[in-house]
XYZ file of C-alpha atoms in Angstrom:
433
model
C 136.647 210.722 113.355
C 134.860 212.105 116.309
C 134.722 210.286 119.711
C 131.044 209.808 119.591
C 131.599 208.374 116.084
C 134.386 206.187 117.337
C 132.163 204.983 120.190
C 129.374 204.138 118.022
C 131.620 202.459 115.609
C 132.923 199.959 118.626
C 129.468 199.524 119.925
C 128.103 198.196 116.694
C 131.000 195.813 116.628
C 131.228 194.461 120.350
C 127.100 194.006 121.081
C 123.969 193.031 118.996
C 120.858 192.227 120.760
C 117.705 190.038 119.136
C 114.343 190.374 118.794
C 113.074 187.468 116.658
C 114.885 187.787 113.346
C 115.523 191.191 113.827
C 119.219 192.419 114.802
C 120.122 195.990 115.920
C 123.194 197.613 117.354
C 122.713 199.355 120.940
C 124.516 200.979 123.469
C 127.969 202.317 123.290
C 131.248 200.916 124.092
C 134.918 202.082 124.640
C 137.892 200.148 123.381
C 138.529 196.920 125.611
C 141.272 194.650 126.582
C 142.188 192.081 124.212
C 141.352 188.584 125.512
C 141.496 185.022 124.160
C 138.043 183.853 122.996
C 137.968 181.169 125.409
C 138.839 183.585 128.217
C 135.438 185.130 127.626
C 132.453 184.400 130.125
C 129.064 185.602 128.334
C 126.216 186.896 130.432
C 122.485 186.713 129.157
C 120.465 189.987 129.441
C 116.699 188.918 128.708
C 114.557 192.060 129.234
C 111.923 194.474 127.588
C 114.383 196.637 125.213
C 111.462 197.906 123.252
C 107.954 198.589 124.159
C 106.175 200.422 127.075
C 108.104 198.727 129.428
C 111.701 199.438 127.679
C 112.396 201.952 130.479
C 113.160 199.081 132.880
C 115.361 197.078 130.364
C 117.126 199.111 127.828
C 118.978 201.614 130.295
C 120.073 198.600 132.376
C 121.693 197.293 129.411
C 123.454 200.430 128.576
C 124.645 200.512 132.346
C 125.996 197.111 131.827
C 127.870 198.215 129.040
C 129.754 200.611 131.096
C 130.120 197.909 133.663
C 131.661 195.631 131.200
C 134.063 198.206 129.935
C 135.527 199.339 133.071
C 135.958 195.623 134.386
C 137.459 194.282 131.002
C 139.739 197.653 131.168
C 141.053 196.537 134.490
C 141.857 192.999 133.611
C 138.455 191.335 133.621
C 137.050 189.017 136.305
C 139.590 186.947 138.330
C 138.322 183.088 138.443
C 140.356 180.423 139.506
C 143.542 182.420 138.829
C 142.596 183.202 135.087
C 141.207 186.461 134.118
C 137.902 186.451 132.012
C 136.485 189.349 129.878
C 132.840 189.614 130.096
C 130.505 189.840 127.075
C 126.659 190.743 127.400
C 124.373 189.052 125.013
C 121.163 190.628 125.070
C 117.461 189.509 124.018
C 114.499 191.798 123.684
C 111.586 189.755 125.127
C 109.344 192.757 124.610
C 107.743 191.700 128.185
C 106.240 188.924 126.520
C 106.442 185.557 128.416
C 106.460 183.567 125.160
C 109.290 185.878 124.062
C 111.244 185.339 127.211
C 110.951 181.604 127.032
C 112.199 181.914 123.559
C 114.918 184.031 124.435
C 116.021 181.910 127.720
C 116.365 178.767 125.322
C 118.581 180.784 123.115
C 120.778 182.428 125.672
C 121.597 179.310 126.992
C 121.557 176.625 124.305
C 123.165 178.954 121.617
C 125.322 181.605 123.401
C 126.376 179.429 126.274
C 125.694 182.083 128.943
C 126.593 181.261 132.374
C 124.118 183.898 134.202
C 120.961 185.414 133.075
C 119.693 188.802 134.416
C 115.756 189.791 133.979
C 113.474 192.262 134.816
C 110.922 189.442 135.819
C 107.357 190.211 136.252
C 104.765 188.600 133.723
C 107.878 187.196 131.774
C 109.141 184.973 134.382
C 106.623 182.332 134.228
C 107.625 181.873 130.636
C 111.208 180.852 131.769
C 110.820 179.387 134.996
C 110.532 175.535 133.995
C 113.643 176.155 131.800
C 115.576 177.801 134.517
C 114.845 174.746 136.947
C 115.539 172.148 133.964
C 118.745 173.746 132.954
C 119.959 174.909 136.453
C 120.490 178.280 135.256
C 121.035 181.079 137.664
C 118.778 184.018 137.021
C 118.177 187.484 138.579
C 115.033 189.192 138.729
C 114.519 192.929 140.021
C 110.888 191.696 141.348
C 111.240 189.519 144.060
C 107.514 188.934 143.988
C 108.972 186.254 141.072
C 110.266 184.430 143.968
C 109.130 181.208 145.275
C 110.412 177.832 146.804
C 109.822 176.468 143.191
C 112.372 178.838 141.618
C 115.688 177.716 143.631
C 118.152 179.351 141.210
C 116.271 182.682 140.880
C 117.640 185.487 142.943
C 116.713 189.092 143.806
C 120.019 190.311 144.507
C 119.353 194.149 144.003
C 116.086 195.512 143.890
C 113.451 194.459 146.432
C 110.471 195.500 144.972
C 107.593 196.371 146.231
C 108.503 196.167 149.654
C 111.097 199.008 149.439
C 108.288 201.668 148.782
C 107.345 201.517 152.604
C 110.503 203.457 153.343
C 109.099 206.358 151.118
C 105.734 206.366 152.957
C 107.350 206.077 156.530
C 109.615 209.018 155.801
C 106.778 211.166 154.167
C 104.968 210.287 157.483
C 107.457 211.342 159.708
C 108.295 214.795 157.568
C 104.810 215.635 156.720
C 102.434 214.525 159.392
C 99.816 216.943 158.176
C 99.133 214.424 155.405
C 96.503 212.276 156.345
C 94.572 211.036 153.458
C 95.733 209.145 150.009
C 94.561 207.818 146.730
C 96.368 205.264 144.772
C 96.167 204.043 141.093
C 98.156 201.246 139.248
C 98.107 199.199 136.112
C 96.534 195.667 136.587
C 99.113 193.557 136.398
C 102.114 191.528 138.390
C 103.989 194.660 139.066
C 101.074 196.921 140.176
C 99.163 194.365 142.517
C 102.066 193.450 145.045
C 103.074 197.144 144.923
C 99.539 198.189 145.783
C 99.389 195.743 148.754
C 102.723 197.290 149.733
C 101.359 200.801 149.956
C 98.223 199.759 151.298
C 100.209 198.402 154.369
C 102.816 201.242 154.527
C 99.940 203.550 154.770
C 98.034 201.746 157.186
C 101.078 201.522 159.510
C 101.635 205.232 159.085
C 98.050 206.131 160.054
C 97.287 207.555 156.551
C 93.884 206.864 155.228
C 92.600 205.599 151.955
C 89.985 207.800 150.474
C 88.934 205.188 148.467
C 89.708 201.664 147.190
C 92.928 201.535 145.127
C 91.960 202.272 141.290
C 93.541 199.615 138.750
C 93.615 200.746 135.384
C 94.139 198.123 132.083
C 97.777 198.207 131.019
C 96.339 199.366 127.295
C 95.137 202.887 128.778
C 96.440 205.791 127.145
C 94.070 208.638 128.261
C 94.752 209.163 132.026
C 92.253 212.385 132.102
C 89.394 210.190 133.738
C 92.003 208.296 136.356
C 92.938 211.480 137.317
C 89.435 212.918 137.961
C 88.605 209.702 139.835
C 91.483 210.008 141.944
C 90.971 213.581 142.947
C 87.452 213.200 143.750
C 87.926 212.256 147.431
C 90.276 215.317 147.908
C 93.381 213.197 148.580
C 96.281 214.812 150.382
C 98.555 212.248 148.649
C 98.376 210.835 145.221
C 100.359 207.729 145.007
C 101.354 206.630 141.392
C 102.124 203.046 142.869
C 104.954 201.292 140.555
C 103.458 202.492 137.484
C 105.455 202.244 134.205
C 107.104 205.614 132.999
C 104.682 205.509 130.145
C 101.921 205.917 132.788
C 103.767 207.832 135.280
C 104.619 210.739 132.740
C 100.870 211.308 131.528
C 99.564 210.786 135.094
C 101.609 213.664 136.091
C 100.666 215.802 133.448
C 96.978 215.132 134.265
C 97.576 215.855 137.981
C 99.110 219.265 136.573
C 96.195 220.021 134.287
C 93.760 219.310 136.580
C 95.223 221.642 139.321
C 96.256 219.078 142.061
C 98.411 220.853 144.695
C 98.966 218.042 147.165
C 101.732 215.564 147.732
C 102.940 212.945 145.111
C 104.720 209.590 145.733
C 105.638 207.173 143.523
C 107.782 203.984 142.946
C 109.644 205.592 140.337
C 110.482 208.924 138.117
C 112.171 207.614 135.509
C 113.239 210.649 133.000
C 111.806 213.085 135.623
C 113.187 215.818 133.740
C 110.751 215.421 130.893
C 107.873 215.591 133.375
C 109.152 218.923 134.771
C 109.301 220.304 131.243
C 105.701 219.300 130.562
C 104.580 220.692 134.028
C 106.543 222.692 136.170
C 109.481 222.718 138.770
C 107.105 224.027 141.101
C 104.571 221.188 140.745
C 107.255 218.670 140.961
C 108.823 219.974 144.317
C 108.933 217.528 146.863
C 107.675 214.578 144.704
C 108.981 211.465 147.057
C 110.287 208.255 144.829
C 112.596 205.600 145.588
C 115.528 205.548 142.869
C 118.343 208.190 142.802
C 120.639 209.805 140.340
C 124.073 208.622 140.933
C 125.691 212.028 140.914
C 124.149 212.256 144.476
C 126.742 213.180 147.027
C 125.300 210.807 149.686
C 126.485 207.873 147.409
C 129.985 208.501 148.436
C 129.215 207.123 151.836
C 131.356 204.304 152.940
C 128.618 201.948 153.299
C 127.638 202.051 149.747
C 129.193 199.201 148.034
C 128.630 200.460 143.991
C 132.129 201.405 142.883
C 132.571 205.212 142.050
C 128.853 205.763 141.516
C 129.422 209.639 140.703
C 131.921 208.524 137.785
C 129.458 206.045 136.633
C 126.616 208.462 136.468
C 128.957 211.092 134.495
C 130.020 208.184 131.937
C 125.992 207.195 131.593
C 125.423 210.784 131.087
C 127.771 211.308 128.371
C 127.043 208.123 126.446
C 123.232 208.366 126.341
C 122.303 211.613 127.994
C 121.231 212.517 131.514
C 117.796 212.585 130.888
C 117.801 208.933 129.798
C 118.848 207.774 133.178
C 116.318 205.430 134.790
C 115.342 203.433 137.843
C 117.331 200.497 136.228
C 120.585 202.377 134.968
C 122.655 201.312 137.738
C 120.774 198.020 138.986
C 121.835 195.204 136.528
C 125.589 196.465 136.842
C 125.441 196.503 140.711
C 123.922 192.541 140.283
C 127.078 192.114 138.268
C 129.232 193.211 141.053
C 127.696 190.471 142.950
C 128.120 187.765 140.538
C 131.651 188.634 139.882
C 132.714 188.800 143.495
C 130.735 185.456 143.810
C 132.409 183.635 140.959
C 135.854 184.957 141.970
C 135.345 183.138 145.466
C 134.172 180.036 144.156
C 136.921 179.991 141.441
C 134.071 179.008 138.809
C 131.563 180.856 136.591
C 129.025 177.787 136.779
C 125.711 178.756 137.866
C 125.425 176.397 141.044
C 128.889 177.224 142.181
C 128.598 180.839 141.745
C 125.044 180.870 143.633
C 126.356 178.780 146.510
C 129.188 181.300 146.889
C 126.966 184.403 146.528
C 124.719 182.958 149.537
C 127.557 181.319 151.606
C 127.399 183.547 154.703
C 123.778 184.541 154.669
C 124.903 188.176 153.673
C 125.673 190.238 150.534
C 127.227 193.528 149.367
C 124.085 195.256 148.098
C 124.499 198.586 146.398
C 123.469 200.292 149.304
C 125.097 198.554 152.104
C 125.423 194.992 153.561
C 122.344 193.208 153.297
C 120.700 189.774 154.401
C 119.302 186.946 152.230
C 115.916 187.080 153.460
C 112.276 186.195 152.276
C 110.814 182.880 153.474
C 108.083 184.502 155.509
C 106.921 186.411 152.409
C 108.352 184.764 149.296
C 108.779 181.022 150.715
C 112.542 181.413 150.193
C 115.563 183.527 151.403
C 116.595 184.558 147.838
C 116.156 188.192 148.167
C 118.905 190.371 149.240
C 117.343 192.977 151.751
C 118.648 195.847 153.840
C 118.771 199.623 153.491
C 116.928 201.682 150.550
C 117.129 205.486 149.746
C 114.174 207.597 150.047
C 114.613 210.330 147.272
C 112.964 213.796 146.653
C 112.797 216.143 143.896
C 113.966 219.635 145.120
C 114.722 222.283 142.974
C 114.293 220.060 139.906
C 117.068 217.749 141.099
C 116.589 214.063 142.931
C 118.281 214.128 145.932
C 118.600 211.387 148.569
C 117.051 212.217 151.915
C 118.308 209.479 154.060
C 118.498 205.661 153.899
C 116.064 203.500 155.846
C 116.001 200.010 156.706
C 113.360 197.666 155.003
C 114.169 194.979 157.409
C 113.493 197.616 160.633
C 110.088 198.352 159.004
C 109.151 194.422 158.402
C 109.959 193.730 162.189
C 107.255 196.164 163.443
C 104.652 195.920 160.676
C 105.096 192.468 158.786
C 101.626 191.042 159.881
C 99.939 194.158 157.953
C 102.323 193.387 154.594
C 101.328 189.690 154.612
C 97.622 190.833 155.189
C 97.628 192.873 152.454
C 99.473 190.651 150.156
C 97.085 187.645 150.906
C 94.002 190.063 150.276
C 95.268 190.832 146.939
C 96.311 187.289 146.189
C 100.049 188.071 145.926
C 101.614 185.680 148.462
C 103.903 183.031 146.837
C 101.590 179.998 147.587
C 98.879 181.951 146.169
C 100.127 182.517 142.771
C 99.283 179.800 140.159
């Protein structure tokens, strides 16, 4: 049997994810250390595994399978002097609040998970009351989900959308000739707070908007009219906000086809190799975004807390293909590093104990360096882990980290601008109903 066939066979035996009544095997695994059944801790993965938002769910699950294989092969997580195997139980919420609610109930009541990771966004409201009632610890990649009403929800990795200020700040300093921008975003709970953040960042950098942000319907499939409107003001910069991969790709294709020759900045550029194939390497040269490939030499810095990032990327590429690497491929795995460390310190996997241990000294080992638990002024609660974030630029067809920039440093100078724009778009925690 070939190695690929063996990996697929092991994967089918080790992991199933659920969507309604459908069961399907996903991911791939390697042989794991043998543990007794009662020495296994289950972790819930409640995210979109299919549909237009799957690029921010499925690759994260794939990364978690690698994380589990590595951790379990080294003896598991030591909790209270006992080694525990980690098993992920996935549920495809299809980015639907009702399905997220169903999934959360199943994971807690039927599967007995001790922690649930989510993408968040539109799906969090469907889960919020369950989280509070059950006292379950949840994580989100979107701190805009945070509020004082959600005390067991953490944003321990991604600090969307406020890290986007680092890309704009870097761009303004390194390309001061760029003076104007146009921006588009899908009209949803990811797009709106991100637009507010980019507006604040552009204003702080002295970059003028040629027109109001263009919000498009999430059902949009034809992006030719969107690009025509964006280019009408002849902007120096096109900002794609936090558009899903299913939007970023056709938007870039339209920019290429309609002859845009300026600067593009975006929160993400998932599967950017495929964009290059449909446009050109020259067109994508200098594209600024916020998520590195983990084969980047810059990640070998002593400040980086993600273990063996280059090896993780190589393993991911071998299992799933380098072109399938996305913004979230590493993020959920990095959250598991924090969870495992906290559970070990607490000597317990119980949600309340892990939460207390994770926030004990007000700081945490974020993937990109030590960071602070922060957020009261913006989110109403200090449940976001905020520190440095990388600025990434495509050069010669490859994503490369240009530098790490401090989100708190930007906030200290410009917080009034961000609060103003968040308020104008109704995105402050006390404005969300």
